[in-house]
mmCIF file of C-alpha atoms in Angstrom:
data_model
loop_
_atom_site.group_PDB
_atom_site.id
_atom_site.type_symbol
_atom_site.label_atom_id
_atom_site.label_comp_id
_atom_site.label_asym_id
_atom_site.label_seq_id
_atom_site.Cartn_x
_atom_site.Cartn_y
_atom_site.Cartn_z
ATOM 1 C CA MET A 1 0.000 0.000 0.000
ATOM 2 C CA PRO A 2 1.408 3.469 -0.904
ATOM 3 C CA ILE A 3 2.507 5.829 1.888
ATOM 4 C CA LEU A 4 -0.190 8.523 1.886
ATOM 5 C CA GLY A 5 -0.597 11.654 3.959
ATOM 6 C CA SER A 6 -1.331 15.342 3.869
ATOM 7 C CA HIS A 7 0.018 18.817 4.506
ATOM 8 C CA THR A 8 -1.323 19.542 7.980
ATOM 9 C CA SER A 9 -1.515 22.664 10.118
ATOM 10 C CA ALA A 10 1.114 22.938 12.858
ATOM 11 C CA ALA A 11 -0.901 25.467 14.869
ATOM 12 C CA GLY A 12 -0.155 24.862 18.538
ATOM 13 C CA GLY A 13 3.111 23.058 17.785
ATOM 14 C CA LEU A 14 4.430 20.522 15.301
ATOM 15 C CA HIS A 15 3.198 17.655 17.463
ATOM 16 C CA LYS A 16 -0.332 18.943 16.887
ATOM 17 C CA ALA A 17 0.170 18.499 13.134
ATOM 18 C CA VAL A 18 1.089 14.869 13.741
ATOM 19 C CA GLU A 19 -2.018 14.394 15.882
ATOM 20 C CA ARG A 20 -4.236 15.948 13.206
ATOM 21 C CA ALA A 21 -2.620 13.814 10.511
ATOM 22 C CA ALA A 22 -3.125 10.606 12.498
ATOM 23 C CA LYS A 23 -6.767 11.517 13.182
ATOM 24 C CA THR A 24 -7.542 11.696 9.447
ATOM 25 C CA GLY A 25 -5.741 8.420 8.671
ATOM 26 C CA CYS A 26 -2.460 9.757 7.302
ATOM 27 C CA ASP A 27 0.611 7.528 7.065
ATOM 28 C CA CYS A 28 2.909 10.548 6.618
ATOM 29 C CA VAL A 29 2.764 14.293 7.209
ATOM 30 C CA GLN A 30 3.996 17.510 5.594
ATOM 31 C CA LEU A 31 4.108 20.765 7.567
ATOM 32 C CA PHE A 32 5.659 24.191 7.996
ATOM 33 C CA THR A 33 8.063 24.576 10.921
ATOM 34 C CA LYS A 34 7.372 28.337 10.977
ATOM 35 C CA ASN A 35 4.866 30.857 9.638
ATOM 36 C CA ASN A 36 5.134 30.423 5.866
ATOM 37 C CA ASN A 37 4.348 34.089 5.149
ATOM 38 C CA GLN A 38 6.956 35.581 7.491
ATOM 39 C CA TRP A 39 10.755 35.663 7.404
ATOM 40 C CA ARG A 40 11.197 35.495 11.162
ATOM 41 C CA ALA A 41 10.984 32.215 13.034
ATOM 42 C CA LYS A 42 10.233 31.352 16.645
ATOM 43 C CA PRO A 43 13.152 29.578 18.382
ATOM 44 C CA ILE A 44 12.829 25.796 18.774
ATOM 45 C CA SER A 45 13.021 24.318 22.276
ATOM 46 C CA ILE A 46 14.082 20.822 23.310
ATOM 47 C CA ASP A 47 10.483 20.242 24.436
ATOM 48 C CA ASP A 48 9.218 21.157 20.948
ATOM 49 C CA VAL A 49 11.473 18.528 19.413
ATOM 50 C CA ASP A 50 10.655 15.855 21.990
ATOM 51 C CA LEU A 51 6.893 16.374 21.638
ATOM 52 C CA PHE A 52 7.150 16.147 17.849
ATOM 53 C CA ARG A 53 9.364 13.049 17.738
ATOM 54 C CA ASN A 54 7.332 11.272 20.416
ATOM 55 C CA SER A 55 4.086 12.017 18.564
ATOM 56 C CA LEU A 56 5.481 10.495 15.368
ATOM 57 C CA ASP A 57 6.497 7.340 17.219
ATOM 58 C CA GLU A 58 3.364 6.953 19.312
ATOM 59 C CA LEU A 59 0.899 7.669 16.494
ATOM 60 C CA GLU A 60 2.920 5.750 13.891
ATOM 61 C CA VAL A 61 3.103 8.647 11.447
ATOM 62 C CA SER A 62 6.208 8.424 9.270
ATOM 63 C CA HIS A 63 8.140 10.422 6.659
ATOM 64 C CA PRO A 64 7.725 13.953 8.059
ATOM 65 C CA LEU A 65 8.356 16.526 5.345
ATOM 66 C CA CYS A 66 8.863 20.264 5.697
ATOM 67 C CA HIS A 67 7.687 22.858 3.156
ATOM 68 C CA ALA A 68 9.703 26.074 2.948
ATOM 69 C CA SER A 69 8.236 29.574 3.109
ATOM 70 C CA TYR A 70 6.485 30.943 0.024
ATOM 71 C CA LEU A 71 8.487 34.166 0.423
ATOM 72 C CA ILE A 72 11.698 32.472 -0.701
ATOM 73 C CA ASN A 73 12.786 33.244 -4.287
ATOM 74 C CA LEU A 74 16.190 31.756 -5.052
ATOM 75 C CA ALA A 75 15.954 33.036 -8.653
ATOM 76 C CA SER A 76 15.370 36.698 -7.835
ATOM 77 C CA PRO A 77 17.349 39.243 -9.917
ATOM 78 C CA ASN A 78 17.107 41.547 -6.890
ATOM 79 C CA GLU A 79 20.305 40.692 -5.013
ATOM 80 C CA GLU A 80 18.925 41.811 -1.665
ATOM 81 C CA LEU A 81 15.877 39.539 -1.986
ATOM 82 C CA ARG A 82 17.959 36.663 -3.375
ATOM 83 C CA GLN A 83 20.323 36.860 -0.405
ATOM 84 C CA LYS A 84 17.391 37.116 2.001
ATOM 85 C CA SER A 85 15.968 34.003 0.332
ATOM 86 C CA VAL A 86 19.261 32.133 0.733
ATOM 87 C CA ASP A 87 19.357 33.082 4.413
ATOM 88 C CA GLY A 88 15.699 32.060 4.776
ATOM 89 C CA MET A 89 16.382 28.694 3.145
ATOM 90 C CA VAL A 90 19.290 28.083 5.507
ATOM 91 C CA ILE A 91 16.980 28.730 8.469
ATOM 92 C CA GLU A 92 14.366 26.322 7.037
ATOM 93 C CA LEU A 93 16.975 23.575 6.694
ATOM 94 C CA GLN A 94 18.458 24.192 10.135
ATOM 95 C CA ARG A 95 14.999 23.989 11.708
ATOM 96 C CA ALA A 96 14.196 20.770 9.850
ATOM 97 C CA GLU A 97 17.474 19.277 11.070
ATOM 98 C CA GLN A 98 16.591 20.181 14.663
ATOM 99 C CA PHE A 99 13.266 18.361 14.333
ATOM 100 C CA GLY A 100 14.831 15.384 12.579
ATOM 101 C CA ILE A 101 12.978 16.067 9.316
ATOM 102 C CA PRO A 102 15.132 14.776 6.425
ATOM 103 C CA PHE A 103 13.842 16.929 3.540
ATOM 104 C CA VAL A 104 12.619 20.481 2.912
ATOM 105 C CA VAL A 105 10.560 21.206 -0.227
ATOM 106 C CA VAL A 106 10.954 24.577 -1.938
ATOM 107 C CA HIS A 107 9.618 26.156 -5.123
ATOM 108 C CA PRO A 108 12.738 26.927 -7.232
ATOM 109 C CA GLY A 109 11.839 30.587 -7.795
ATOM 110 C CA SER A 110 10.731 33.173 -10.369
ATOM 111 C CA PHE A 111 13.006 35.183 -12.657
ATOM 112 C CA THR A 112 10.588 38.209 -12.573
ATOM 113 C CA THR A 113 12.385 41.040 -14.436
ATOM 114 C CA SER A 114 15.288 38.962 -15.783
ATOM 115 C CA ASP A 115 15.001 35.883 -18.031
ATOM 116 C CA GLU A 116 14.921 32.099 -17.793
ATOM 117 C CA ALA A 117 18.675 31.522 -18.182
ATOM 118 C CA SER A 118 19.538 34.223 -15.633
ATOM 119 C CA GLY A 119 16.944 32.854 -13.220
ATOM 120 C CA ILE A 120 18.321 29.315 -13.437
ATOM 121 C CA ALA A 121 21.866 30.628 -12.954
ATOM 122 C CA ALA A 122 20.702 32.530 -9.856
ATOM 123 C CA ILE A 123 19.078 29.368 -8.464
ATOM 124 C CA ILE A 124 22.283 27.357 -8.968
ATOM 125 C CA ARG A 125 24.298 30.074 -7.226
ATOM 126 C CA SER A 126 21.754 30.218 -4.399
ATOM 127 C CA LEU A 127 21.713 26.439 -3.909
ATOM 128 C CA ASP A 128 25.489 26.380 -3.574
ATOM 129 C CA GLU A 129 25.435 29.231 -1.058
ATOM 130 C CA VAL A 130 22.756 27.451 0.966
ATOM 131 C CA TYR A 131 24.657 24.178 1.153
ATOM 132 C CA ARG A 132 27.948 25.874 2.030
ATOM 133 C CA SER A 133 26.112 27.467 4.956
ATOM 134 C CA ILE A 134 24.800 24.165 6.373
ATOM 135 C CA GLU A 135 28.010 22.157 6.256
ATOM 136 C CA GLY A 136 27.740 19.248 8.687
ATOM 137 C CA LEU A 137 23.945 18.948 8.507
ATOM 138 C CA THR A 138 22.278 15.910 6.918
ATOM 139 C CA VAL A 139 18.985 17.550 5.845
ATOM 140 C CA GLU A 140 18.445 17.876 2.080
ATOM 141 C CA LEU A 141 16.549 20.223 -0.186
ATOM 142 C CA LEU A 142 13.865 19.094 -2.649
ATOM 143 C CA LEU A 143 13.018 21.280 -5.640
ATOM 144 C CA GLU A 144 9.316 21.142 -6.504
ATOM 145 C CA ASN A 145 8.150 21.194 -10.106
ATOM 146 C CA THR A 146 5.844 24.137 -10.769
ATOM 147 C CA ALA A 147 2.867 24.795 -13.047
ATOM 148 C CA GLY A 148 4.818 27.439 -14.985
ATOM 149 C CA GLN A 149 2.649 30.353 -13.924
ATOM 150 C CA GLY A 150 4.117 33.758 -14.759
ATOM 151 C CA SER A 151 7.915 33.633 -14.561
ATOM 152 C CA ASN A 152 7.999 30.604 -12.246
ATOM 153 C CA LEU A 153 10.859 28.246 -13.034
ATOM 154 C CA GLY A 154 10.924 24.471 -12.642
ATOM 155 C CA TRP A 155 7.826 23.724 -14.732
ATOM 156 C CA GLN A 156 9.907 21.863 -17.312
ATOM 157 C CA PHE A 157 11.870 18.804 -16.217
ATOM 158 C CA GLU A 158 14.822 20.112 -18.235
ATOM 159 C CA GLN A 159 14.889 23.237 -16.051
ATOM 160 C CA LEU A 160 15.051 21.128 -12.895
ATOM 161 C CA GLN A 161 17.853 19.099 -14.468
ATOM 162 C CA LEU A 162 19.874 22.264 -15.188
ATOM 163 C CA MET A 163 19.427 23.479 -11.604
ATOM 164 C CA ILE A 164 20.521 20.184 -10.064
ATOM 165 C CA ASP A 165 23.358 19.347 -12.458
ATOM 166 C CA GLY A 166 24.681 22.902 -12.237
ATOM 167 C CA SER A 167 25.067 22.791 -8.465
ATOM 168 C CA SER A 168 28.264 21.692 -6.743
ATOM 169 C CA PHE A 169 25.959 19.852 -4.299
ATOM 170 C CA SER A 170 23.849 17.961 -6.865
ATOM 171 C CA SER A 171 24.113 14.694 -4.910
ATOM 172 C CA ARG A 172 22.221 16.372 -2.037
ATOM 173 C CA ILE A 173 19.394 17.873 -4.088
ATOM 174 C CA GLY A 174 16.233 15.903 -4.875
ATOM 175 C CA VAL A 175 12.806 16.690 -6.274
ATOM 176 C CA CYS A 176 9.188 16.622 -5.154
ATOM 177 C CA ILE A 177 6.748 16.042 -8.015
ATOM 178 C CA ASP A 178 3.355 17.751 -7.793
ATOM 179 C CA THR A 179 0.684 16.073 -9.946
ATOM 180 C CA CYS A 180 -1.396 19.226 -10.431
ATOM 181 C CA HIS A 181 1.667 21.224 -11.442
ATOM 182 C CA ALA A 182 2.821 18.537 -13.911
ATOM 183 C CA PHE A 183 -0.653 18.329 -15.481
ATOM 184 C CA SER A 184 -0.947 22.110 -15.702
ATOM 185 C CA ALA A 185 2.549 22.331 -17.218
ATOM 186 C CA GLY A 186 1.465 19.981 -20.012
ATOM 187 C CA TYR A 187 2.716 16.579 -18.879
ATOM 188 C CA GLU A 188 0.236 13.804 -19.679
ATOM 189 C CA LEU A 189 -0.525 11.450 -16.812
ATOM 190 C CA SER A 190 -3.944 9.983 -17.612
ATOM 191 C CA SER A 191 -3.331 7.425 -20.354
ATOM 192 C CA GLN A 192 -0.895 4.560 -19.922
ATOM 193 C CA ASP A 193 1.192 5.801 -22.878
ATOM 194 C CA GLY A 194 1.172 9.411 -21.690
ATOM 195 C CA TYR A 195 2.103 8.424 -18.144
ATOM 196 C CA LYS A 196 4.935 6.249 -19.471
ATOM 197 C CA ARG A 197 6.295 9.046 -21.699
ATOM 198 C CA THR A 198 6.148 11.583 -18.870
ATOM 199 C CA PHE A 199 8.139 9.425 -16.473
ATOM 200 C CA GLU A 200 10.587 8.335 -19.172
ATOM 201 C CA LEU A 201 11.338 12.023 -19.768
ATOM 202 C CA LEU A 202 11.608 12.638 -16.039
ATOM 203 C CA ASP A 203 14.053 9.754 -15.777
ATOM 204 C CA ARG A 204 16.175 11.008 -18.711
ATOM 205 C CA THR A 205 16.401 14.499 -17.234
ATOM 206 C CA VAL A 206 16.183 14.573 -13.447
ATOM 207 C CA GLY A 207 16.375 10.835 -12.796
ATOM 208 C CA LEU A 208 13.713 8.825 -10.962
ATOM 209 C CA LYS A 209 16.080 8.195 -8.056
ATOM 210 C CA LYS A 210 15.913 11.934 -7.334
ATOM 211 C CA ILE A 211 12.169 11.765 -6.577
ATOM 212 C CA LYS A 212 11.884 11.763 -2.781
ATOM 213 C CA ALA A 213 8.228 12.822 -2.449
ATOM 214 C CA PHE A 214 5.007 13.489 -4.375
ATOM 215 C CA HIS A 215 2.289 16.080 -3.880
ATOM 216 C CA LEU A 216 -1.073 14.586 -4.841
ATOM 217 C CA ASN A 217 -3.437 17.273 -6.115
ATOM 218 C CA ASP A 218 -6.117 17.380 -8.808
ATOM 219 C CA SER A 219 -6.350 20.566 -10.898
ATOM 220 C CA LYS A 220 -9.062 23.223 -11.156
ATOM 221 C CA GLN A 221 -7.470 24.356 -14.437
ATOM 222 C CA PRO A 222 -7.392 22.445 -17.744
ATOM 223 C CA PHE A 223 -4.426 20.529 -19.138
ATOM 224 C CA GLY A 224 -1.509 22.782 -20.093
ATOM 225 C CA ALA A 225 -3.070 25.914 -18.541
ATOM 226 C CA ARG A 226 0.132 26.691 -16.589
ATOM 227 C CA LYS A 227 -1.893 27.787 -13.570
ATOM 228 C CA ASP A 228 -1.495 26.429 -10.041
ATOM 229 C CA ARG A 229 -4.987 25.708 -8.706
ATOM 230 C CA HIS A 230 -5.404 22.580 -6.578
ATOM 231 C CA GLU A 231 -8.634 20.568 -6.483
ATOM 232 C CA HIS A 232 -9.811 17.546 -4.493
ATOM 233 C CA ILE A 233 -8.873 14.138 -5.881
ATOM 234 C CA GLY A 234 -11.105 13.166 -8.806
ATOM 235 C CA GLN A 235 -13.068 16.422 -8.601
ATOM 236 C CA GLY A 236 -10.980 18.436 -11.053
ATOM 237 C CA GLU A 237 -9.752 18.382 -14.632
ATOM 238 C CA MET A 238 -7.394 15.458 -14.041
ATOM 239 C CA GLY A 239 -9.921 12.850 -12.956
ATOM 240 C CA LEU A 240 -8.842 9.635 -11.253
ATOM 241 C CA GLU A 241 -6.652 7.938 -13.873
ATOM 242 C CA PRO A 242 -3.409 9.890 -13.185
ATOM 243 C CA PHE A 243 -3.652 8.929 -9.520
ATOM 244 C CA ARG A 244 -4.511 5.318 -10.351
ATOM 245 C CA ASN A 245 -1.419 5.125 -12.579
ATOM 246 C CA LEU A 246 0.857 6.644 -9.948
ATOM 247 C CA LEU A 247 -0.449 4.722 -6.939
ATOM 248 C CA ASN A 248 0.020 1.414 -8.753
ATOM 249 C CA ASP A 249 3.511 2.210 -10.014
ATOM 250 C CA GLN A 250 5.728 -0.105 -7.983
ATOM 251 C CA ARG A 251 8.757 2.131 -8.559
ATOM 252 C CA PHE A 252 7.206 4.563 -6.073
ATOM 253 C CA ALA A 253 5.752 2.065 -3.586
ATOM 254 C CA THR A 254 7.965 3.451 -0.801
ATOM 255 C CA THR A 255 7.944 7.119 -1.868
ATOM 256 C CA PRO A 256 5.711 9.203 0.447
ATOM 257 C CA MET A 257 2.835 11.115 -1.145
ATOM 258 C CA TYR A 258 1.159 14.144 0.432
ATOM 259 C CA LEU A 259 -2.177 15.831 -0.249
ATOM 260 C CA GLU A 260 -2.193 19.630 -0.527
ATOM 261 C CA THR A 261 -5.919 20.034 -1.066
ATOM 262 C CA GLU A 262 -8.313 22.436 0.653
ATOM 263 C CA LYS A 263 -9.074 21.717 4.310
ATOM 264 C CA GLY A 264 -12.521 21.508 5.846
ATOM 265 C CA ASP A 265 -15.492 19.177 6.214
ATOM 266 C CA LYS A 266 -18.123 17.747 3.913
ATOM 267 C CA ASP A 267 -21.210 16.040 5.294
ATOM 268 C CA GLY A 268 -19.526 15.851 8.682
ATOM 269 C CA ARG A 269 -16.350 14.201 7.355
ATOM 270 C CA ASP A 270 -12.865 15.693 7.112
ATOM 271 C CA LEU A 271 -11.913 16.446 3.488
ATOM 272 C CA ASP A 272 -8.436 14.927 3.937
ATOM 273 C CA GLU A 273 -10.076 11.726 5.133
ATOM 274 C CA ILE A 274 -12.313 11.671 2.039
ATOM 275 C CA ASN A 275 -9.397 12.322 -0.335
ATOM 276 C CA LEU A 276 -7.283 9.619 1.302
ATOM 277 C CA GLU A 277 -10.158 7.158 1.039
ATOM 278 C CA THR A 278 -10.512 7.982 -2.671
ATOM 279 C CA LEU A 279 -6.789 7.469 -3.266
ATOM 280 C CA ARG A 280 -6.670 4.156 -1.406
ATOM 281 C CA SER A 281 -9.640 2.875 -3.399
ATOM 282 C CA LEU A 282 -7.521 3.195 -6.543
ATOM 283 C CA VAL A 283 -4.798 0.811 -5.353
ATOM 284 C CA ARG A 284 -5.046 -2.584 -7.037
#
């Protein structure tokens, strides 16, 4: 059975995110270790770490994953913002290390007023600066593929390949593949042939061994729209077949997969619980 979970609120402490994840039937959990819309971060205490680690053990929730702040833009042509983003990424990785979280997911960045080549070069430079600043830590960074909205980079697998291969720390950089983003970027996942071609390309560029996590999201926007709008599983433009193909792909049987769909209730049931039930029903 695939390892399925969700991005869960850490309000009240990271251990609360684990409790919420377990309550909805998650095997794994993704969370923020700080406010994702602020640069500053509250210091971490020994008690914070102990509560979090104990909750994981006691509730049998595995594969904790951290998502970095949305403020971070490693591709920024504005040197002040780029450096602030590097510093912010270092903090995210240091915090994950303190909590014993092995990976931190980040959106590669947007080139804004520059161009694609300059943006990718800035990301490579930023990645190297980040890793030089966390020498001795074991935590690793995962670049997330994007939908290609605006000047966002990382929507093409070839772009991710350039970022990783260009870094002096390529062996310590992985990827997190978001299904909604891939679909919106124009990668076919529904048919058997389309799914096969998409992952063959991903293997030729990034390499399947680099995939450390998946984000499972349907899309509100049509195929190739290059817009990032998540929808509940099977309720959007993607339908169920992309998820059926992925969940039954034995190459990813031990790769954790996290929902990033809207929170709330429907008919008295938690929406994460409903989405997880839908996903598990697709496993042969």
